[in-house]
Coordinates of C-alpha atoms in Angstrom, one line a residue:
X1 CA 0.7 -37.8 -26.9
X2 CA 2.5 -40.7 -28.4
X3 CA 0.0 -43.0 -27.5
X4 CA -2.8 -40.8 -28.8
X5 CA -1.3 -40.5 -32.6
X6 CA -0.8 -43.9 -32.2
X7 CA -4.4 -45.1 -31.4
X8 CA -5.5 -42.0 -34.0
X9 CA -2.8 -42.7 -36.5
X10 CA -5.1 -41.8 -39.4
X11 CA -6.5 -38.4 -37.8
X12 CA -3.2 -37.4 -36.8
X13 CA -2.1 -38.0 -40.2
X14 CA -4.7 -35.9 -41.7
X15 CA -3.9 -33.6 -39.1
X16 CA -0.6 -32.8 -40.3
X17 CA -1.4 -32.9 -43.4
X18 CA -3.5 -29.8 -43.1
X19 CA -0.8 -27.9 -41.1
X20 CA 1.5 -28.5 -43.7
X21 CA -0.7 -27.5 -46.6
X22 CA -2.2 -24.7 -44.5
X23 CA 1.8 -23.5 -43.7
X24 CA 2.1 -23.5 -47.6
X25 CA -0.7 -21.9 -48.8
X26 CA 0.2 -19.0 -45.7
X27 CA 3.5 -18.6 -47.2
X28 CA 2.7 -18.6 -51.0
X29 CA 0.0 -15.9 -50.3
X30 CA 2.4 -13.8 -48.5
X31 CA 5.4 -13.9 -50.6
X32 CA 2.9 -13.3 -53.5
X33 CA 1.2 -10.4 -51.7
X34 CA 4.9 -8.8 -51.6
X35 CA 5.8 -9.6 -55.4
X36 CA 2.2 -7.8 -56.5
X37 CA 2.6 -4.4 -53.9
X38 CA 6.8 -4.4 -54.8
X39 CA 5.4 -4.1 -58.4
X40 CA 2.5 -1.9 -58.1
X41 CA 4.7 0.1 -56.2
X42 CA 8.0 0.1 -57.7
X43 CA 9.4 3.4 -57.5
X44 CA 8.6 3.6 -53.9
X45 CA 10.1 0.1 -53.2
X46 CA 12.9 1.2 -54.8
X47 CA 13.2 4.6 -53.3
X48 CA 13.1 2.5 -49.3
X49 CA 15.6 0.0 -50.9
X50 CA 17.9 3.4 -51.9
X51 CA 17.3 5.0 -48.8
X52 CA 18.2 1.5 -46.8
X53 CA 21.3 1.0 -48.4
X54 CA 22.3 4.5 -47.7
X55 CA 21.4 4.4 -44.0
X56 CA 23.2 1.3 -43.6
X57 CA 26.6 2.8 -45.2
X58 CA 25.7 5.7 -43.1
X59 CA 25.7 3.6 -39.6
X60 CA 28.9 1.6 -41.1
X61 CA 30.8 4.9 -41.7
X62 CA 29.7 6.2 -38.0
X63 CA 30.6 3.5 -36.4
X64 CA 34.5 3.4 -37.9
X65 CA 35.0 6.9 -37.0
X66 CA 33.9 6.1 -33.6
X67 CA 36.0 2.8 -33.4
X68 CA 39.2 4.9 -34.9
X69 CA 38.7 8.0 -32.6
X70 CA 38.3 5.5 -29.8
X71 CA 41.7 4.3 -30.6
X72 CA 43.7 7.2 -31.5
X73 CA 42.3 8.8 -27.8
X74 CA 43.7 5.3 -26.0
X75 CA 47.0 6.0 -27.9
X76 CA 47.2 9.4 -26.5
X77 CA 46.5 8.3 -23.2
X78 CA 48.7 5.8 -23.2
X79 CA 51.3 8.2 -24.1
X80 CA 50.5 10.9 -21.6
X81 CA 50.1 8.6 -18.9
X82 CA 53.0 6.3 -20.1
X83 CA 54.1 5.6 -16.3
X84 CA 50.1 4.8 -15.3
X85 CA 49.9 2.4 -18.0
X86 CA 52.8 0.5 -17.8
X87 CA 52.2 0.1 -13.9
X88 CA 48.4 -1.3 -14.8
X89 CA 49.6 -3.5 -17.6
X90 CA 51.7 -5.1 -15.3
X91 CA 49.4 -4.9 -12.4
X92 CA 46.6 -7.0 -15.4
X93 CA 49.7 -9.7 -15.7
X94 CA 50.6 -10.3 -12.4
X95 CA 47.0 -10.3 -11.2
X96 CA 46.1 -12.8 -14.4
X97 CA 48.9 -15.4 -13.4
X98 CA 47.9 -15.1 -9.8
X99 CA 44.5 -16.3 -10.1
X100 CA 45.6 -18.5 -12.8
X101 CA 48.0 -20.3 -10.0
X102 CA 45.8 -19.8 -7.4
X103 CA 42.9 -21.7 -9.7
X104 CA 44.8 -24.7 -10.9
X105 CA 47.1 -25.2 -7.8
X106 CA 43.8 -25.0 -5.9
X107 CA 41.7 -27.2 -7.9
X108 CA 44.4 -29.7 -8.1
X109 CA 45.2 -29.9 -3.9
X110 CA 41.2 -30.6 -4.2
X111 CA 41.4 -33.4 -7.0
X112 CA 44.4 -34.9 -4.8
X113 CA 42.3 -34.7 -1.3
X114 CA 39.4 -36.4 -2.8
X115 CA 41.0 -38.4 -5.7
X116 CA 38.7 -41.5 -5.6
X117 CA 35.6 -38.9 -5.6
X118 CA 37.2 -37.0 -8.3
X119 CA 37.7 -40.5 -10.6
X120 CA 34.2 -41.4 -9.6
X121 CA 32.9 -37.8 -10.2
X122 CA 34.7 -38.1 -14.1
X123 CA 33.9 -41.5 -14.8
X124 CA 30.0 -40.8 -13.9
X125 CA 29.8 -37.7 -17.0
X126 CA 31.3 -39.9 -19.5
X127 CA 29.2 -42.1 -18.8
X128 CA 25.6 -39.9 -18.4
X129 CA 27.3 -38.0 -21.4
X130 CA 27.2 -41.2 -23.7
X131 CA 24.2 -42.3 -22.6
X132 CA 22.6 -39.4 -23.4
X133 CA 24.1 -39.1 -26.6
X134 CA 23.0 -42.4 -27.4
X135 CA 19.9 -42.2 -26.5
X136 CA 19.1 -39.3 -28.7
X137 CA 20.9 -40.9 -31.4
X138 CA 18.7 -44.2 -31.1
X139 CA 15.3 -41.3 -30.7
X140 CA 16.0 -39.9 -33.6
X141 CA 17.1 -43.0 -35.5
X142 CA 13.2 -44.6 -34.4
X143 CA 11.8 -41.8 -35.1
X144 CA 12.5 -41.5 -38.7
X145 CA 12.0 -45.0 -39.0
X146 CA 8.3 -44.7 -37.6
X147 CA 7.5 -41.6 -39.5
X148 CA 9.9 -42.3 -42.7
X149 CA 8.1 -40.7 -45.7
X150 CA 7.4 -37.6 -43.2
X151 CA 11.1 -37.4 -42.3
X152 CA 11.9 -38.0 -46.2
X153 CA 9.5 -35.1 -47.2
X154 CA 11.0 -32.7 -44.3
X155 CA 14.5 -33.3 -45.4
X156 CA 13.3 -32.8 -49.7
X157 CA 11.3 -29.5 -48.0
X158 CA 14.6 -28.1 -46.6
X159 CA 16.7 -28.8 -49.6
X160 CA 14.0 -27.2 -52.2
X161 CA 13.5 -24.1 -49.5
X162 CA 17.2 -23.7 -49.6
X163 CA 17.3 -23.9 -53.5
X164 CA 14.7 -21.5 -53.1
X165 CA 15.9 -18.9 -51.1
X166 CA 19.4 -19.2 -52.5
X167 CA 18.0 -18.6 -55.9
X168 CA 15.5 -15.5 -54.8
X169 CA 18.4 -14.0 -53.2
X170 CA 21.0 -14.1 -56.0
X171 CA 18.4 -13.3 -58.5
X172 CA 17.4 -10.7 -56.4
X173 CA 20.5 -9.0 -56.4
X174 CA 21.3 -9.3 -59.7
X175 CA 18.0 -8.2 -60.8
X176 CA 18.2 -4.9 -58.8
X177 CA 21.8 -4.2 -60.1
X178 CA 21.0 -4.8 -64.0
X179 CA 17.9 -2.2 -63.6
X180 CA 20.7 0.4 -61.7
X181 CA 23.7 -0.8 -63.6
X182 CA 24.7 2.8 -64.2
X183 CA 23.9 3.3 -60.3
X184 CA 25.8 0.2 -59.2
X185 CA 28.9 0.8 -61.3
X186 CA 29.6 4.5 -60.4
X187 CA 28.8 3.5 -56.6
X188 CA 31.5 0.4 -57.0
X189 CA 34.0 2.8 -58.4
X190 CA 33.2 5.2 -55.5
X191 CA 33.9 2.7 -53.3
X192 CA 37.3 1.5 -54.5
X193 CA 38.0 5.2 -54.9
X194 CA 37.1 5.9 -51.5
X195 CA 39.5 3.1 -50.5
X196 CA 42.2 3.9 -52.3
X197 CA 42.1 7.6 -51.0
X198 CA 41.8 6.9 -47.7
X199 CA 44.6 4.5 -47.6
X200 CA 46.9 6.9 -49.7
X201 CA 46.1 9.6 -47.3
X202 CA 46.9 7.5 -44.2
X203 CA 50.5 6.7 -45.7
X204 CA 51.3 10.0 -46.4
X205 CA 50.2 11.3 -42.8
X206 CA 51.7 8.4 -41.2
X207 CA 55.2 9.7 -43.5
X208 CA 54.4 13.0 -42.7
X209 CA 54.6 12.8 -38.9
X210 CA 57.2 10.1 -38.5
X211 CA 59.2 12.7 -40.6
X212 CA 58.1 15.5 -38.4
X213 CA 58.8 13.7 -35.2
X214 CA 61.2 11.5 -35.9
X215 CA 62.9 11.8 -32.6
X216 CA 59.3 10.4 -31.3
X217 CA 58.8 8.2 -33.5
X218 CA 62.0 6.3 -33.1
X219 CA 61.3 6.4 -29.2
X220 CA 58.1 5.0 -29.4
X221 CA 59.1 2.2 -32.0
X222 CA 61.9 1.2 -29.8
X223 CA 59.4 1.7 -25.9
X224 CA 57.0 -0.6 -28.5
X225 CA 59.6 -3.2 -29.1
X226 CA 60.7 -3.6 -25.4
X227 CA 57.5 -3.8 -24.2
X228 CA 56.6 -6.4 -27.1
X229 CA 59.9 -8.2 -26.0
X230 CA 59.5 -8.4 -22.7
X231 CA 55.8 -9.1 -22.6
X232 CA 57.0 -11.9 -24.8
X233 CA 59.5 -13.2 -22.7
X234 CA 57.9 -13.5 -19.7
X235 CA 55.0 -15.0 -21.0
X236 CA 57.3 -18.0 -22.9
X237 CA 58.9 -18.2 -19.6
X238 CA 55.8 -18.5 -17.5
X239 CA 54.5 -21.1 -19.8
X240 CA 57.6 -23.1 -19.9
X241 CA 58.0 -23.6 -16.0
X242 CA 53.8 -24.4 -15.9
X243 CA 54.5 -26.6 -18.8
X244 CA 57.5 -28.1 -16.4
X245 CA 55.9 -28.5 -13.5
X246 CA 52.6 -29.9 -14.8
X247 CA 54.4 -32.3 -18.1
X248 CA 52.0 -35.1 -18.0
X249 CA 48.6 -32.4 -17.8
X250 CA 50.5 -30.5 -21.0
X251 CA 51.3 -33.3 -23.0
X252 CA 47.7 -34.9 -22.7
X253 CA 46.4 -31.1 -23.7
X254 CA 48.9 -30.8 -26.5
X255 CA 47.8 -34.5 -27.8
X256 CA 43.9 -33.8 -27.6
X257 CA 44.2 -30.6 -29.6
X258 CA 46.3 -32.5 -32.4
X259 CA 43.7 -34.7 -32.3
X260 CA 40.8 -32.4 -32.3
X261 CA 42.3 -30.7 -35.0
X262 CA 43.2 -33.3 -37.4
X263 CA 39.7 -34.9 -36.8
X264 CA 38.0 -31.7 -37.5
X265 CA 40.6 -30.9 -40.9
X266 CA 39.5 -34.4 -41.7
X267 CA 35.9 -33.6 -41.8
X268 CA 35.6 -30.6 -43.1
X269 CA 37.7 -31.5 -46.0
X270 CA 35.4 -34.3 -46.6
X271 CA 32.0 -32.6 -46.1
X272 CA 33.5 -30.0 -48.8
X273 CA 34.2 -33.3 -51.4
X274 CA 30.7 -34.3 -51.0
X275 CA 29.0 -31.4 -51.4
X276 CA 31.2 -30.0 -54.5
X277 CA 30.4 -33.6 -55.9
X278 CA 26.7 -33.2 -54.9
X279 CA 26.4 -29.9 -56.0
X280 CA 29.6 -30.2 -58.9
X281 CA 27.7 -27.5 -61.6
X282 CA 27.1 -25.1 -59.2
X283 CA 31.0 -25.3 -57.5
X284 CA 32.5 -25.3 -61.1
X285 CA 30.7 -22.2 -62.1
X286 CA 31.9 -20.5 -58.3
X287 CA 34.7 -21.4 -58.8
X288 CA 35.0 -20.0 -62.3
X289 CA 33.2 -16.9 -61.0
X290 CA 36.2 -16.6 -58.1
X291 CA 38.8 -17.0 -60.7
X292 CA 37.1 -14.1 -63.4
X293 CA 36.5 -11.5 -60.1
X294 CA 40.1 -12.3 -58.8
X295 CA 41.1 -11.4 -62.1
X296 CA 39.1 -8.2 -62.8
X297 CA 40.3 -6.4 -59.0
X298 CA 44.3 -7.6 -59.3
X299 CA 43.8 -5.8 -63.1
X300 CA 41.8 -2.7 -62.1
X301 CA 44.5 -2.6 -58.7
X302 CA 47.8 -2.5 -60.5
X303 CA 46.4 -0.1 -63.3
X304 CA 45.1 2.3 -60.7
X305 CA 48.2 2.1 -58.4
X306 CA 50.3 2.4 -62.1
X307 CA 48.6 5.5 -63.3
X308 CA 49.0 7.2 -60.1
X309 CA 52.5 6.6 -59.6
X310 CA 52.8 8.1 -62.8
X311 CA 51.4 10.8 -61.6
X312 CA 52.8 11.6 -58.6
X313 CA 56.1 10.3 -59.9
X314 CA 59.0 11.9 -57.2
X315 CA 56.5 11.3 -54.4
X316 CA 56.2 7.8 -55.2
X317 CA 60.1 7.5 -55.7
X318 CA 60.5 9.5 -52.7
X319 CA 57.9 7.2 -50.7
X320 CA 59.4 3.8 -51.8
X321 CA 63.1 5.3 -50.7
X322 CA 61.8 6.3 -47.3
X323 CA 60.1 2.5 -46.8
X324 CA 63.3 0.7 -48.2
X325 CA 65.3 3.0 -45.3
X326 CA 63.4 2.2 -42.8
X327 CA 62.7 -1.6 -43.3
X328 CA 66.7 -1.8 -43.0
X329 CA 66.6 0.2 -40.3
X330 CA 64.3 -1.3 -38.5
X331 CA 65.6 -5.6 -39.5
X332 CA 69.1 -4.2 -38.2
X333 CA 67.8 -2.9 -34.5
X334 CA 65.5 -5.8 -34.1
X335 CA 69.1 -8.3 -34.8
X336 CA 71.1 -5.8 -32.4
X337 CA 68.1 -6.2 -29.9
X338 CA 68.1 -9.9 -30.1
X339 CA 71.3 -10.0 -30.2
X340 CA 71.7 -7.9 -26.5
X341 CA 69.2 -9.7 -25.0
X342 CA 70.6 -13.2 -26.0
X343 CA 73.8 -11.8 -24.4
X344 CA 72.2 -10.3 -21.2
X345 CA 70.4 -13.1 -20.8
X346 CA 72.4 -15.6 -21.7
X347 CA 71.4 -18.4 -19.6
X348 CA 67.8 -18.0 -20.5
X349 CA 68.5 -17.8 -24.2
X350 CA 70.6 -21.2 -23.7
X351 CA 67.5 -23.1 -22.0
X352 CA 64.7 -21.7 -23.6
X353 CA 66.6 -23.1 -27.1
X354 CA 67.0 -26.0 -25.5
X355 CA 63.5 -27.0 -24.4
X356 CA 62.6 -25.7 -27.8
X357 CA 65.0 -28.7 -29.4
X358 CA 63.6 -31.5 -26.4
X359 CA 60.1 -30.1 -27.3
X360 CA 60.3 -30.4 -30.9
X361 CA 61.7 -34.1 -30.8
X362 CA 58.8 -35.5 -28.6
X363 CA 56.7 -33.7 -30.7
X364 CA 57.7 -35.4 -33.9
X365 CA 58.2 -38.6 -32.0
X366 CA 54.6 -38.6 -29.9
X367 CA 52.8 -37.7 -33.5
X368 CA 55.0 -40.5 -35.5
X369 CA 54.4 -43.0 -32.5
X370 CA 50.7 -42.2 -32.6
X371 CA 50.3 -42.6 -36.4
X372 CA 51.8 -46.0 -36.1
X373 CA 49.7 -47.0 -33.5
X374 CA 46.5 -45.4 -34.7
X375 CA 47.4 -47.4 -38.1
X376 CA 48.3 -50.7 -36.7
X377 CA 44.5 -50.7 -34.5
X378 CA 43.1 -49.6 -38.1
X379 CA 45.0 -51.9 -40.1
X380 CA 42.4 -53.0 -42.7
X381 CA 41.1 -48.8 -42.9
X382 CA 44.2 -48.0 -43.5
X383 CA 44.9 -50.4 -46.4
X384 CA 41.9 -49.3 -48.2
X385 CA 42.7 -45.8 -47.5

């Protein structure tokens, strides 16, 4: 094929020329087809629009009843079936660590039986994996050089059909919302309505019950906390002796992530400050956009939540009593229930705070011993950075 266009430079040329202009022309005819029937038939275009919207909230407002029934029925089951549950949550975690043992211990006994196949085995991907790399890298490179003003006038095609479509879409919207302003408006107030209500609501059933059954409520808050507590502690634990037993393996992992991440913080960041200086009219007038809209909600928010605490004046007062009681309550069992279990398990409390110390130290030492080096093998970069 490459030998053909090649040989037939000029055909092929001419060839893709009429694809392209023939892809156009296909386009520009149907996206003008649309325009002309959306006009001639506006009211029904507008009715399907209507009735799309409204399906769509329909299927959204399904689907969160559905997702909140499905959790209120776990939480009762869970409740009636306390015993069950604890039994297979514990049966999930031991199962989990087991094949989580079984998986490293046994893939490391392999690495160690066949070491010099294992090192051979590694060394092999890296290498197929640069070479592949590179050699795509060098393709594509040719490639645009052999076919430069095609590869120029694909990348200007993308950035005008992006432009494009950007453009329809926000004009779009903003067309279809100044025609229904009235429409748009009262369904944006619905909405924040809706929101507001719903929330409101929740709070007072959740103040309701927990005033109701508060014998219940305090039980379960305190089976929640346990469980929470132990769950944690067992997993810190597990991952401490792992991280013990296998230090080298975890503080290679722990190194490559702070890597990874810095890398990719790096270039994002950077990919942002080109494009805001690329596009800079476009980001000043988002951002100014962001700013207005933050605004507008925080205003509307407090003078919504302001007039109806006006109105509802000794239930608000009453509410706001009830949260500050219960946040004290609830800081001064979590300090007693630290402060048991640090006793209790006293031993456990003393190492686990001191691997936390060891850990932080090589932490700060590895990433200050790393910049050094990474800046004394980039000396100059650095400078100019």
């Amino acid at each position: 094929g490459a030998v053909n266009r090649m040989l037939k430079r000029q055909m092929s040329m001419a060839w893709e020329k009429w694809q392209a202009v023939y892809q156009d022309q296909k386009f520009a005819a149907r996206m003008g087809g649309g325009a002309i029937r959306r006009m001639l038939n506006r009211k029904l275009s507008m009715a399907w629009e209507k009735w799309q919207m409204a399906f769509e909230k329909w299927q959204f407002t399904a689907a969160e009843m559905a997702y909140q029934q499905r959790l209120l029925q776990g939480a009762v089951n869970r409740m009636l079936k306390r015993k069950m549950s604890m039994a297979w949550e514990r049966w999930q975690e031991v199962y989990q660590d087991l094949k989580f043992a079984n998986r490293m211990g046994g893939g490391a006994i392999r690495r160690m039986l066949n070491r010099k196949l294992s090192m051979a085995w590694e060394k092999w991907q890296q290498t197929a994996a640069q070479l592949a790399y590179e050699q795509r890298i060098l393709q594509g490179a040719v490639n645009r050089m052999l076919k430069r003003k095609m590869s120029m006038a694909w990348e200007k095609w993308q950035q005008v059909y992006q432009d494009l479509k950007f453009a329809n879409r926000m004009g779009g919207g903003a067309i279809r919302r100044m025609l229904n302003r009235k429409l748009s408006m009262a369904f944006e107030k619905w909405q924040f309505t809706a929101a507001e209500l719903a929330y409101q609501q929740q709070l007072i059933r959740r103040g309701l019950m927990r005033m109701i059954r508060a014998k219940l409520a305090a039980a379960m808050n305190t089976w929640r906390e346990q469980a929470a507590e132990a769950k944690r502690a067992a997993h810190m634990a597990g991952g401490a002796i792992r991280r013990m037993l296998q230090r080298q393996l975890s503080m290679a992992w722990e190194k490559w992530q702070y890597e990874a991440a810095e890398m990719k913080r790096q270039q994002m960041m950077l990919q942002g400050a080109v494009n805001r200086m690329l596009k800079r009219q476009m980001s000043m007038a988002w951002e100014k956009w962001q700013a207005v809209y933050q605004d507008q909600k925080f205003a509307a928010r407090m003078g919504g939540g302001a007039i109806r605490r006006m109105l509802n004046r000794k239930l608000s007062m009453a509410w706001e009593q009830w949260q500050q009681v219960a946040a004290e309550l609830a800081r001064q069992q979590a300090l007693l229930q630290g402060a048991v279990n640090r006793m209790l398990k006293r031993k456990m409390s003393m190492a686990w705070e001191k691997w936390q110390e060891v850990y932080q130290d090589l932490k700060f030492a590895n990433r200050m011993g790393g910049g050094a080096i990474r800046r004394m093998l980039n000396r100059k970069l650095s400078m100019a950075w």
